[in-house]
């Protein structure tokens, strides 16, 4: 055999042998990491950082089956959060006679800002209904379900910029696949200029537990999610053999990340939300209906426009003109906590406490104005004997309301 | 289409399989189609610029050398340009295909006028004396390429700068800013095609008559958007002549792709969050934060860019075409001149050959040499991006080169300790340059510099921790580069026992998988 052929074949042999070793090493890594960082047996205990890291890529179904137990005591808190039957006892009245009950609908961003507000103003009692990262559709739906259960005077609605694309979803599982909350909510769309609603297949955690146990019902649920949820991806959702391998889970996580990136890009670019997707129109219609429902219940709405990382002031740009026009009081974070400035955010994506402090001050200013407004309205109604209390928050008085609340927009330097 | 995308994962095996099935002529045609698809994946309108640049340089080179373009080629070029104008700019690929926009019509109409004019003027150009004709067509080629580059990359920058200057004089200028999208990699392929015309003008090479092959030279997808910036004298013969693909070449190609993905996905992307947490913080940060973020950025930009070059070289090697080496462990440099022989070699050698040497190079009085160095590095800085911090970075690099030259520090120390100290000191200088490069504004440069000089009262560390992939990747990279540097052989890994070599591959694959599960980040050099 010629010498060159000999060296080529030996080089081939060495290369193939190295490739075989590579495969062997990968199998060793897979098994070793799988053993060393196996997930813990109890879903209610928060896993170690590395265990959680290597588990992010497990299928949604695989994670949910593990995290949702028979009872709340055996269920991970993230899977309980957001459901109406989350077992939390919420106040229906203000804690003190001269206090005010504030109902908060939204997500952790709204929760944190409201809790800061309650620390600044001890007369406030909070009734918080929130789902992790919940979109506006969730908040609206939960308000409609909850409106007669309490006597709140103020209703805070948290609208998260990054959750606007999630208006095209019916469950948090699809867009938060790494540690999926399980709660579900309706999907609203504008059809023939009307806000239409698709009712979620499941309304309570108890129902979810039942479905999880029944394979046919589970398949039916997945079918509905697939049909009505814009973020659904079957590879990320379904449990299979991939769940058993660390490398398989890393690949699934990578796929899931890219899938989310792709789907998000359909709704939002660096320039703003894509109008053709219809989510902004839905958000505007929802906000209008939401504020109207709150006012019909003789309450003051405060809309929190939470412009979080990666979304600049796009939410503000899209909905502020409408809110001004309708005289709906709002606070937008973009002016005092620009989303492009990373120091405004904690590593987990929430606003830093000092931003929440400012948001709370602005909510307090709106609250005080609403108090003054109520007094003014009472006098007005007395003078004109209209007999309609709080009419200032309705219909023709919107202009007055707009003037009053317009001063509390964040870009106004007169606001503290 | 980016190298770290799922689309490329499908694209490359398809292209490779087709490539192996075809003969040279069809291979080149298929590669040209694939290259246009690869580039058009971002935005099909950008393809028109490449076609235009290709047609101008192809025709110019023939006119420079031969004084004529065959009738058939002229017609072919005209049809090619007009069809491209209609296909890539006229038609609306994002929506209704035939809903041509007014801008699209104007471009098509403008091109028809330009093509018509070129045909009208052709006999006149042919009658020019050879020396005049050579000069005219070199000028046409340079002017066309630089106009495209200038317009798409620098128009808004100069308008903004002029407006700012005028406003400092108390005059309010109305904004002329245009909504221009920067075509990906325009600086890379513009420099590549310019080198072809210059080489033909300088009689370093003969122009090619094979238009489609020349079009492939301009748009060859592995190195189209972020280099290496190839010279025609190096790449064109490889495109024109039959290629052989050996097993060793294929294995090396695959390894380079693995190494590139490891650097980009495993290391660079995993460090991006930490770097951003300081440079995009928007609030005061301490000196330790600045130092850590700058050092991590040094690693990030190296891994990002050299990772791209490795993947480009690996992909090209799979196709039997060797591209030039673009990086040689640059942070092992002890002097600035050594650094530029190791960092972005294809650009630094381009600037040396087509700018520094024509300016006079190292000949003449010291003041002239310093001027040449400063001009070259300033333009090198501006090449990177339309922003003053890049100009400042270029000036800084030029100043370091001048200072080292003035002090006579052109050699590395002989002793190991001396050399290590020299490398360490130069790394610190390099890092300050990266601070200028990465900064988001002049104010930030001033603020960070001030903090580094006088802000040592605050030693807190608020930088976000790098991800697991970043930490593991950084350690593996350090080990790999030390081995390569120590052995002085880029193929050192082939001498390792199979079990160790397999282990190295496995670790790289694993780090890539760790990195891939983070959010994808675009290649930094795409913006240039």
PDB file of N, CA, C and O in Angstrom, chain A residues 78-144:
ATOM      1  N   UNK A  78     -45.698  27.735  42.123  1.00  0.00           N
ATOM      2  CA  UNK A  78     -45.835  28.380  40.813  1.00  0.00           C
ATOM      3  C   UNK A  78     -47.028  27.818  40.034  1.00  0.00           C
ATOM      4  O   UNK A  78     -47.623  28.510  39.197  1.00  0.00           O
ATOM      5  N   UNK A  79     -47.390  26.578  40.323  1.00  0.00           N
ATOM      6  CA  UNK A  79     -48.524  25.970  39.625  1.00  0.00           C
ATOM      7  C   UNK A  79     -49.863  26.313  40.285  1.00  0.00           C
ATOM      8  O   UNK A  79     -50.923  26.095  39.694  1.00  0.00           O
ATOM      9  N   UNK A  80     -49.805  26.807  41.511  1.00  0.00           N
ATOM     10  CA  UNK A  80     -51.044  27.226  42.189  1.00  0.00           C
ATOM     11  C   UNK A  80     -51.362  28.680  41.840  1.00  0.00           C
ATOM     12  O   UNK A  80     -52.523  29.041  41.646  1.00  0.00           O
ATOM     13  N   UNK A  81     -50.285  29.473  41.719  1.00  0.00           N
ATOM     14  CA  UNK A  81     -50.464  30.911  41.493  1.00  0.00           C
ATOM     15  C   UNK A  81     -51.283  31.173  40.241  1.00  0.00           C
ATOM     16  O   UNK A  81     -51.093  30.521  39.219  1.00  0.00           O
ATOM     17  N   UNK A  82     -52.184  32.137  40.373  1.00  0.00           N
ATOM     18  CA  UNK A  82     -52.952  32.563  39.207  1.00  0.00           C
ATOM     19  C   UNK A  82     -54.325  31.941  39.100  1.00  0.00           C
ATOM     20  O   UNK A  82     -55.209  32.495  38.449  1.00  0.00           O
ATOM     21  N   UNK A  83     -54.554  30.783  39.735  1.00  0.00           N
ATOM     22  CA  UNK A  83     -55.870  30.138  39.672  1.00  0.00           C
ATOM     23  C   UNK A  83     -56.820  30.816  40.659  1.00  0.00           C
ATOM     24  O   UNK A  83     -56.390  31.288  41.715  1.00  0.00           O
ATOM     25  N   UNK A  84     -58.118  30.809  40.363  1.00  0.00           N
ATOM     26  CA  UNK A  84     -59.060  31.403  41.323  1.00  0.00           C
ATOM     27  C   UNK A  84     -59.077  30.631  42.644  1.00  0.00           C
ATOM     28  O   UNK A  84     -59.258  31.218  43.702  1.00  0.00           O
ATOM     29  N   UNK A  85     -58.880  29.310  42.571  1.00  0.00           N
ATOM     30  CA  UNK A  85     -58.896  28.510  43.808  1.00  0.00           C
ATOM     31  C   UNK A  85     -57.472  28.289  44.319  1.00  0.00           C
ATOM     32  O   UNK A  85     -57.032  27.161  44.546  1.00  0.00           O
ATOM     33  N   UNK A  86     -56.753  29.408  44.461  1.00  0.00           N
ATOM     34  CA  UNK A  86     -55.357  29.293  44.910  1.00  0.00           C
ATOM     35  C   UNK A  86     -55.238  29.188  46.428  1.00  0.00           C
ATOM     36  O   UNK A  86     -54.124  29.143  46.973  1.00  0.00           O
ATOM     37  N   UNK A  87     -56.387  29.200  47.114  1.00  0.00           N
ATOM     38  CA  UNK A  87     -56.361  28.994  48.563  1.00  0.00           C
ATOM     39  C   UNK A  87     -55.950  30.218  49.352  1.00  0.00           C
ATOM     40  O   UNK A  87     -55.774  30.141  50.569  1.00  0.00           O
ATOM     41  N   UNK A  88     -55.815  31.363  48.688  1.00  0.00           N
ATOM     42  CA  UNK A  88     -55.408  32.580  49.399  1.00  0.00           C
ATOM     43  C   UNK A  88     -56.658  33.303  49.907  1.00  0.00           C
ATOM     44  O   UNK A  88     -57.618  33.489  49.160  1.00  0.00           O
ATOM     45  N   UNK A  89     -56.614  33.679  51.181  1.00  0.00           N
ATOM     46  CA  UNK A  89     -57.734  34.399  51.779  1.00  0.00           C
ATOM     47  C   UNK A  89     -57.493  35.892  51.593  1.00  0.00           C
ATOM     48  O   UNK A  89     -56.565  36.443  52.163  1.00  0.00           O
ATOM     49  N   UNK A  90     -58.314  36.545  50.785  1.00  0.00           N
ATOM     50  CA  UNK A  90     -58.068  37.954  50.473  1.00  0.00           C
ATOM     51  C   UNK A  90     -59.080  38.843  51.203  1.00  0.00           C
ATOM     52  O   UNK A  90     -60.243  38.459  51.358  1.00  0.00           O
ATOM     53  N   UNK A  91     -58.658  40.033  51.618  1.00  0.00           N
ATOM     54  CA  UNK A  91     -59.585  40.937  52.318  1.00  0.00           C
ATOM     55  C   UNK A  91     -60.689  41.437  51.383  1.00  0.00           C
ATOM     56  O   UNK A  91     -60.455  41.602  50.186  1.00  0.00           O
ATOM     57  N   UNK A  92     -61.857  41.667  51.949  1.00  0.00           N
ATOM     58  CA  UNK A  92     -62.971  42.209  51.159  1.00  0.00           C
ATOM     59  C   UNK A  92     -63.286  43.644  51.572  1.00  0.00           C
ATOM     60  O   UNK A  92     -64.021  44.340  50.889  1.00  0.00           O
ATOM     61  N   UNK A  93     -62.729  44.040  52.713  1.00  0.00           N
ATOM     62  CA  UNK A  93     -62.927  45.396  53.230  1.00  0.00           C
ATOM     63  C   UNK A  93     -61.561  45.967  53.607  1.00  0.00           C
ATOM     64  O   UNK A  93     -60.615  45.211  53.821  1.00  0.00           O
ATOM     65  N   UNK A  94     -61.524  47.277  53.750  1.00  0.00           N
ATOM     66  CA  UNK A  94     -60.283  47.889  54.235  1.00  0.00           C
ATOM     67  C   UNK A  94     -60.048  47.450  55.688  1.00  0.00           C
ATOM     68  O   UNK A  94     -61.014  47.182  56.421  1.00  0.00           O
ATOM     69  N   UNK A  95     -58.804  47.358  56.069  1.00  0.00           N
ATOM     70  CA  UNK A  95     -58.482  46.863  57.411  1.00  0.00           C
ATOM     71  C   UNK A  95     -58.965  47.819  58.492  1.00  0.00           C
ATOM     72  O   UNK A  95     -59.375  47.407  59.569  1.00  0.00           O
ATOM     73  N   UNK A  96     -58.931  49.115  58.195  1.00  0.00           N
ATOM     74  CA  UNK A  96     -59.397  50.088  59.202  1.00  0.00           C
ATOM     75  C   UNK A  96     -60.583  50.864  58.643  1.00  0.00           C
ATOM     76  O   UNK A  96     -60.808  50.883  57.429  1.00  0.00           O
ATOM     77  N   UNK A  97     -61.306  51.513  59.541  1.00  0.00           N
ATOM     78  CA  UNK A  97     -62.534  52.208  59.132  1.00  0.00           C
ATOM     79  C   UNK A  97     -62.240  53.364  58.178  1.00  0.00           C
ATOM     80  O   UNK A  97     -62.987  53.619  57.238  1.00  0.00           O
ATOM     81  N   UNK A  98     -61.128  54.078  58.481  1.00  0.00           N
ATOM     82  CA  UNK A  98     -60.800  55.206  57.604  1.00  0.00           C
ATOM     83  C   UNK A  98     -59.853  54.774  56.472  1.00  0.00           C
ATOM     84  O   UNK A  98     -59.271  55.600  55.789  1.00  0.00           O
ATOM     85  N   UNK A  99     -59.714  53.504  56.318  1.00  0.00           N
ATOM     86  CA  UNK A  99     -58.792  52.994  55.274  1.00  0.00           C
ATOM     87  C   UNK A  99     -59.495  52.779  53.939  1.00  0.00           C
ATOM     88  O   UNK A  99     -60.703  52.980  53.800  1.00  0.00           O
ATOM     89  N   UNK A 100     -58.714  52.373  52.997  1.00  0.00           N
ATOM     90  CA  UNK A 100     -59.225  52.130  51.642  1.00  0.00           C
ATOM     91  C   UNK A 100     -58.757  50.761  51.164  1.00  0.00           C
ATOM     92  O   UNK A 100     -57.586  50.412  51.335  1.00  0.00           O
ATOM     93  N   UNK A 101     -59.693  50.034  50.580  1.00  0.00           N
ATOM     94  CA  UNK A 101     -59.309  48.757  49.988  1.00  0.00           C
ATOM     95  C   UNK A 101     -58.926  48.997  48.526  1.00  0.00           C
ATOM     96  O   UNK A 101     -59.676  49.642  47.788  1.00  0.00           O
ATOM     97  N   UNK A 102     -57.750  48.521  48.162  1.00  0.00           N
ATOM     98  CA  UNK A 102     -57.286  48.638  46.770  1.00  0.00           C
ATOM     99  C   UNK A 102     -57.211  47.234  46.185  1.00  0.00           C
ATOM    100  O   UNK A 102     -56.539  46.362  46.736  1.00  0.00           O
ATOM    101  N   UNK A 103     -57.942  47.030  45.116  1.00  0.00           N
ATOM    102  CA  UNK A 103     -57.872  45.717  44.447  1.00  0.00           C
ATOM    103  C   UNK A 103     -56.860  45.805  43.303  1.00  0.00           C
ATOM    104  O   UNK A 103     -56.878  46.763  42.526  1.00  0.00           O
ATOM    105  N   UNK A 104     -55.978  44.832  43.258  1.00  0.00           N
ATOM    106  CA  UNK A 104     -54.910  44.846  42.244  1.00  0.00           C
ATOM    107  C   UNK A 104     -55.076  43.620  41.349  1.00  0.00           C
ATOM    108  O   UNK A 104     -55.177  42.501  41.842  1.00  0.00           O
ATOM    109  N   UNK A 105     -55.098  43.861  40.038  1.00  0.00           N
ATOM    110  CA  UNK A 105     -55.213  42.745  39.090  1.00  0.00           C
ATOM    111  C   UNK A 105     -54.022  42.826  38.129  1.00  0.00           C
ATOM    112  O   UNK A 105     -53.781  43.869  37.530  1.00  0.00           O
ATOM    113  N   UNK A 106     -53.310  41.743  38.017  1.00  0.00           N
ATOM    114  CA  UNK A 106     -52.172  41.767  37.101  1.00  0.00           C
ATOM    115  C   UNK A 106     -51.165  40.690  37.407  1.00  0.00           C
ATOM    116  O   UNK A 106     -51.514  39.511  37.489  1.00  0.00           O
ATOM    117  N   UNK A 107     -49.950  41.123  37.659  1.00  0.00           N
ATOM    118  CA  UNK A 107     -48.846  40.189  37.830  1.00  0.00           C
ATOM    119  C   UNK A 107     -47.898  40.699  38.919  1.00  0.00           C
ATOM    120  O   UNK A 107     -48.208  41.698  39.575  1.00  0.00           O
ATOM    121  N   UNK A 108     -46.759  40.053  39.079  1.00  0.00           N
ATOM    122  CA  UNK A 108     -45.853  40.410  40.174  1.00  0.00           C
ATOM    123  C   UNK A 108     -45.396  41.867  40.099  1.00  0.00           C
ATOM    124  O   UNK A 108     -45.158  42.501  41.123  1.00  0.00           O
ATOM    125  N   UNK A 109     -45.269  42.409  38.882  1.00  0.00           N
ATOM    126  CA  UNK A 109     -44.846  43.811  38.748  1.00  0.00           C
ATOM    127  C   UNK A 109     -45.857  44.725  39.455  1.00  0.00           C
ATOM    128  O   UNK A 109     -45.474  45.612  40.217  1.00  0.00           O
ATOM    129  N   UNK A 110     -47.146  44.484  39.158  1.00  0.00           N
ATOM    130  CA  UNK A 110     -48.196  45.303  39.773  1.00  0.00           C
ATOM    131  C   UNK A 110     -48.245  45.032  41.275  1.00  0.00           C
ATOM    132  O   UNK A 110     -48.462  45.941  42.085  1.00  0.00           O
ATOM    133  N   UNK A 111     -48.042  43.776  41.639  1.00  0.00           N
ATOM    134  CA  UNK A 111     -48.071  43.389  43.044  1.00  0.00           C
ATOM    135  C   UNK A 111     -46.985  44.124  43.838  1.00  0.00           C
ATOM    136  O   UNK A 111     -47.236  44.701  44.889  1.00  0.00           O
ATOM    137  N   UNK A 112     -45.763  44.124  43.288  1.00  0.00           N
ATOM    138  CA  UNK A 112     -44.641  44.750  43.991  1.00  0.00           C
ATOM    139  C   UNK A 112     -44.865  46.256  44.146  1.00  0.00           C
ATOM    140  O   UNK A 112     -44.608  46.825  45.209  1.00  0.00           O
ATOM    141  N   UNK A 113     -45.328  46.900  43.059  1.00  0.00           N
ATOM    142  CA  UNK A 113     -45.559  48.351  43.129  1.00  0.00           C
ATOM    143  C   UNK A 113     -46.659  48.656  44.145  1.00  0.00           C
ATOM    144  O   UNK A 113     -46.541  49.601  44.938  1.00  0.00           O
ATOM    145  N   UNK A 114     -47.716  47.846  44.141  1.00  0.00           N
ATOM    146  CA  UNK A 114     -48.834  48.086  45.067  1.00  0.00           C
ATOM    147  C   UNK A 114     -48.403  47.843  46.508  1.00  0.00           C
ATOM    148  O   UNK A 114     -48.813  48.579  47.422  1.00  0.00           O
ATOM    149  N   UNK A 115     -47.624  46.814  46.722  1.00  0.00           N
ATOM    150  CA  UNK A 115     -47.143  46.546  48.088  1.00  0.00           C
ATOM    151  C   UNK A 115     -46.269  47.699  48.587  1.00  0.00           C
ATOM    152  O   UNK A 115     -46.325  48.070  49.759  1.00  0.00           O
ATOM    153  N   UNK A 116     -45.483  48.263  47.673  1.00  0.00           N
ATOM    154  CA  UNK A 116     -44.669  49.432  48.056  1.00  0.00           C
ATOM    155  C   UNK A 116     -45.591  50.596  48.422  1.00  0.00           C
ATOM    156  O   UNK A 116     -45.357  51.322  49.392  1.00  0.00           O
ATOM    157  N   UNK A 117     -46.654  50.750  47.654  1.00  0.00           N
ATOM    158  CA  UNK A 117     -47.624  51.822  47.911  1.00  0.00           C
ATOM    159  C   UNK A 117     -48.269  51.614  49.290  1.00  0.00           C
ATOM    160  O   UNK A 117     -48.390  52.566  50.074  1.00  0.00           O
ATOM    161  N   UNK A 118     -48.616  50.396  49.577  1.00  0.00           N
ATOM    162  CA  UNK A 118     -49.251  50.114  50.876  1.00  0.00           C
ATOM    163  C   UNK A 118     -48.276  50.366  52.028  1.00  0.00           C
ATOM    164  O   UNK A 118     -48.700  50.732  53.128  1.00  0.00           O
ATOM    165  N   UNK A 119     -47.000  50.169  51.784  1.00  0.00           N
ATOM    166  CA  UNK A 119     -46.012  50.482  52.844  1.00  0.00           C
ATOM    167  C   UNK A 119     -45.916  51.994  53.033  1.00  0.00           C
ATOM    168  O   UNK A 119     -45.749  52.485  54.145  1.00  0.00           O
ATOM    169  N   UNK A 120     -46.021  52.733  51.928  1.00  0.00           N
ATOM    170  CA  UNK A 120     -45.953  54.204  52.014  1.00  0.00           C
ATOM    171  C   UNK A 120     -47.226  54.767  52.657  1.00  0.00           C
ATOM    172  O   UNK A 120     -47.182  55.777  53.342  1.00  0.00           O
ATOM    173  N   UNK A 121     -48.355  54.137  52.398  1.00  0.00           N
ATOM    174  CA  UNK A 121     -49.642  54.624  52.915  1.00  0.00           C
ATOM    175  C   UNK A 121     -50.320  53.502  53.702  1.00  0.00           C
ATOM    176  O   UNK A 121     -51.035  52.676  53.129  1.00  0.00           O
ATOM    177  N   UNK A 122     -50.100  53.468  55.013  1.00  0.00           N
ATOM    178  CA  UNK A 122     -50.606  52.349  55.831  1.00  0.00           C
ATOM    179  C   UNK A 122     -52.130  52.250  55.866  1.00  0.00           C
ATOM    180  O   UNK A 122     -52.654  51.238  56.329  1.00  0.00           O
ATOM    181  N   UNK A 123     -52.823  53.284  55.377  1.00  0.00           N
ATOM    182  CA  UNK A 123     -54.286  53.207  55.382  1.00  0.00           C
ATOM    183  C   UNK A 123     -54.818  52.292  54.281  1.00  0.00           C
ATOM    184  O   UNK A 123     -56.011  52.007  54.223  1.00  0.00           O
ATOM    185  N   UNK A 124     -53.961  51.881  53.418  1.00  0.00           N
ATOM    186  CA  UNK A 124     -54.404  51.049  52.302  1.00  0.00           C
ATOM    187  C   UNK A 124     -54.383  49.570  52.681  1.00  0.00           C
ATOM    188  O   UNK A 124     -53.479  49.098  53.363  1.00  0.00           O
ATOM    189  N   UNK A 125     -55.385  48.873  52.228  1.00  0.00           N
ATOM    190  CA  UNK A 125     -55.403  47.409  52.337  1.00  0.00           C
ATOM    191  C   UNK A 125     -55.412  46.860  50.910  1.00  0.00           C
ATOM    192  O   UNK A 125     -56.161  47.378  50.064  1.00  0.00           O
ATOM    193  N   UNK A 126     -54.595  45.878  50.658  1.00  0.00           N
ATOM    194  CA  UNK A 126     -54.488  45.365  49.283  1.00  0.00           C
ATOM    195  C   UNK A 126     -55.223  44.041  49.112  1.00  0.00           C
ATOM    196  O   UNK A 126     -55.155  43.171  49.970  1.00  0.00           O
ATOM    197  N   UNK A 127     -55.909  43.949  48.008  1.00  0.00           N
ATOM    198  CA  UNK A 127     -56.513  42.673  47.604  1.00  0.00           C
ATOM    199  C   UNK A 127     -55.878  42.352  46.246  1.00  0.00           C
ATOM    200  O   UNK A 127     -56.225  42.954  45.222  1.00  0.00           O
ATOM    201  N   UNK A 128     -54.915  41.470  46.297  1.00  0.00           N
ATOM    202  CA  UNK A 128     -54.113  41.243  45.079  1.00  0.00           C
ATOM    203  C   UNK A 128     -54.509  39.936  44.391  1.00  0.00           C
ATOM    204  O   UNK A 128     -54.512  38.870  45.015  1.00  0.00           O
ATOM    205  N   UNK A 129     -54.822  40.069  43.113  1.00  0.00           N
ATOM    206  CA  UNK A 129     -55.087  38.871  42.310  1.00  0.00           C
ATOM    207  C   UNK A 129     -54.105  38.925  41.137  1.00  0.00           C
ATOM    208  O   UNK A 129     -54.205  39.812  40.277  1.00  0.00           O
ATOM    209  N   UNK A 130     -53.158  38.021  41.157  1.00  0.00           N
ATOM    210  CA  UNK A 130     -52.099  38.107  40.150  1.00  0.00           C
ATOM    211  C   UNK A 130     -51.638  36.722  39.726  1.00  0.00           C
ATOM    212  O   UNK A 130     -51.660  35.779  40.503  1.00  0.00           O
ATOM    213  N   UNK A 131     -51.243  36.647  38.467  1.00  0.00           N
ATOM    214  CA  UNK A 131     -50.640  35.426  37.943  1.00  0.00           C
ATOM    215  C   UNK A 131     -49.237  35.763  37.474  1.00  0.00           C
ATOM    216  O   UNK A 131     -49.021  36.886  37.005  1.00  0.00           O
ATOM    217  N   UNK A 132     -48.294  34.839  37.583  1.00  0.00           N
ATOM    218  CA  UNK A 132     -46.930  35.148  37.148  1.00  0.00           C
ATOM    219  C   UNK A 132     -46.902  35.623  35.686  1.00  0.00           C
ATOM    220  O   UNK A 132     -47.302  34.893  34.790  1.00  0.00           O
ATOM    221  N   UNK A 133     -46.472  36.890  35.493  1.00  0.00           N
ATOM    222  CA  UNK A 133     -46.352  37.455  34.145  1.00  0.00           C
ATOM    223  C   UNK A 133     -47.666  37.606  33.411  1.00  0.00           C
ATOM    224  O   UNK A 133     -47.682  37.688  32.180  1.00  0.00           O
ATOM    225  N   UNK A 134     -48.765  37.674  34.141  1.00  0.00           N
ATOM    226  CA  UNK A 134     -50.091  37.580  33.491  1.00  0.00           C
ATOM    227  C   UNK A 134     -50.371  38.727  32.521  1.00  0.00           C
ATOM    228  O   UNK A 134     -50.039  39.881  32.787  1.00  0.00           O
ATOM    229  N   UNK A 135     -51.036  38.395  31.419  1.00  0.00           N
ATOM    230  CA  UNK A 135     -51.422  39.431  30.462  1.00  0.00           C
ATOM    231  C   UNK A 135     -52.699  40.144  30.883  1.00  0.00           C
ATOM    232  O   UNK A 135     -53.372  39.731  31.839  1.00  0.00           O
ATOM    233  N   UNK A 136     -53.041  41.178  30.144  1.00  0.00           N
ATOM    234  CA  UNK A 136     -54.213  41.995  30.451  1.00  0.00           C
ATOM    235  C   UNK A 136     -55.506  41.174  30.404  1.00  0.00           C
ATOM    236  O   UNK A 136     -56.435  41.419  31.179  1.00  0.00           O
ATOM    237  N   UNK A 137     -55.560  40.200  29.515  1.00  0.00           N
ATOM    238  CA  UNK A 137     -56.774  39.384  29.387  1.00  0.00           C
ATOM    239  C   UNK A 137     -57.064  38.648  30.699  1.00  0.00           C
ATOM    240  O   UNK A 137     -58.219  38.518  31.113  1.00  0.00           O
ATOM    241  N   UNK A 138     -56.011  38.206  31.352  1.00  0.00           N
ATOM    242  CA  UNK A 138     -56.156  37.530  32.644  1.00  0.00           C
ATOM    243  C   UNK A 138     -56.730  38.504  33.677  1.00  0.00           C
ATOM    244  O   UNK A 138     -57.684  38.198  34.401  1.00  0.00           O
ATOM    245  N   UNK A 139     -56.121  39.700  33.723  1.00  0.00           N
ATOM    246  CA  UNK A 139     -56.552  40.685  34.723  1.00  0.00           C
ATOM    247  C   UNK A 139     -58.021  41.052  34.519  1.00  0.00           C
ATOM    248  O   UNK A 139     -58.806  41.122  35.481  1.00  0.00           O
ATOM    249  N   UNK A 140     -58.399  41.265  33.265  1.00  0.00           N
ATOM    250  CA  UNK A 140     -59.784  41.656  32.965  1.00  0.00           C
ATOM    251  C   UNK A 140     -60.746  40.542  33.373  1.00  0.00           C
ATOM    252  O   UNK A 140     -61.759  40.788  34.050  1.00  0.00           O
ATOM    253  N   UNK A 141     -60.421  39.343  32.976  1.00  0.00           N
ATOM    254  CA  UNK A 141     -61.282  38.202  33.290  1.00  0.00           C
ATOM    255  C   UNK A 141     -61.429  38.031  34.793  1.00  0.00           C
ATOM    256  O   UNK A 141     -62.533  37.834  35.310  1.00  0.00           O
ATOM    257  N   UNK A 142     -60.318  38.139  35.493  1.00  0.00           N
ATOM    258  CA  UNK A 142     -60.378  37.938  36.945  1.00  0.00           C
ATOM    259  C   UNK A 142     -61.175  39.060  37.622  1.00  0.00           C
ATOM    260  O   UNK A 142     -61.850  38.826  38.608  1.00  0.00           O
ATOM    261  N   UNK A 143     -61.077  40.265  37.066  1.00  0.00           N
ATOM    262  CA  UNK A 143     -61.886  41.341  37.652  1.00  0.00           C
ATOM    263  C   UNK A 143     -63.370  41.047  37.478  1.00  0.00           C
ATOM    264  O   UNK A 143     -64.167  41.210  38.413  1.00  0.00           O
ATOM    265  N   UNK A 144     -63.747  40.605  36.270  1.00  0.00           N
ATOM    266  CA  UNK A 144     -65.168  40.320  36.024  1.00  0.00           C
ATOM    267  C   UNK A 144     -65.679  39.237  36.973  1.00  0.00           C
ATOM    268  O   UNK A 144     -66.817  39.283  37.438  1.00  0.00           O
TER     269      UNK A 144
END
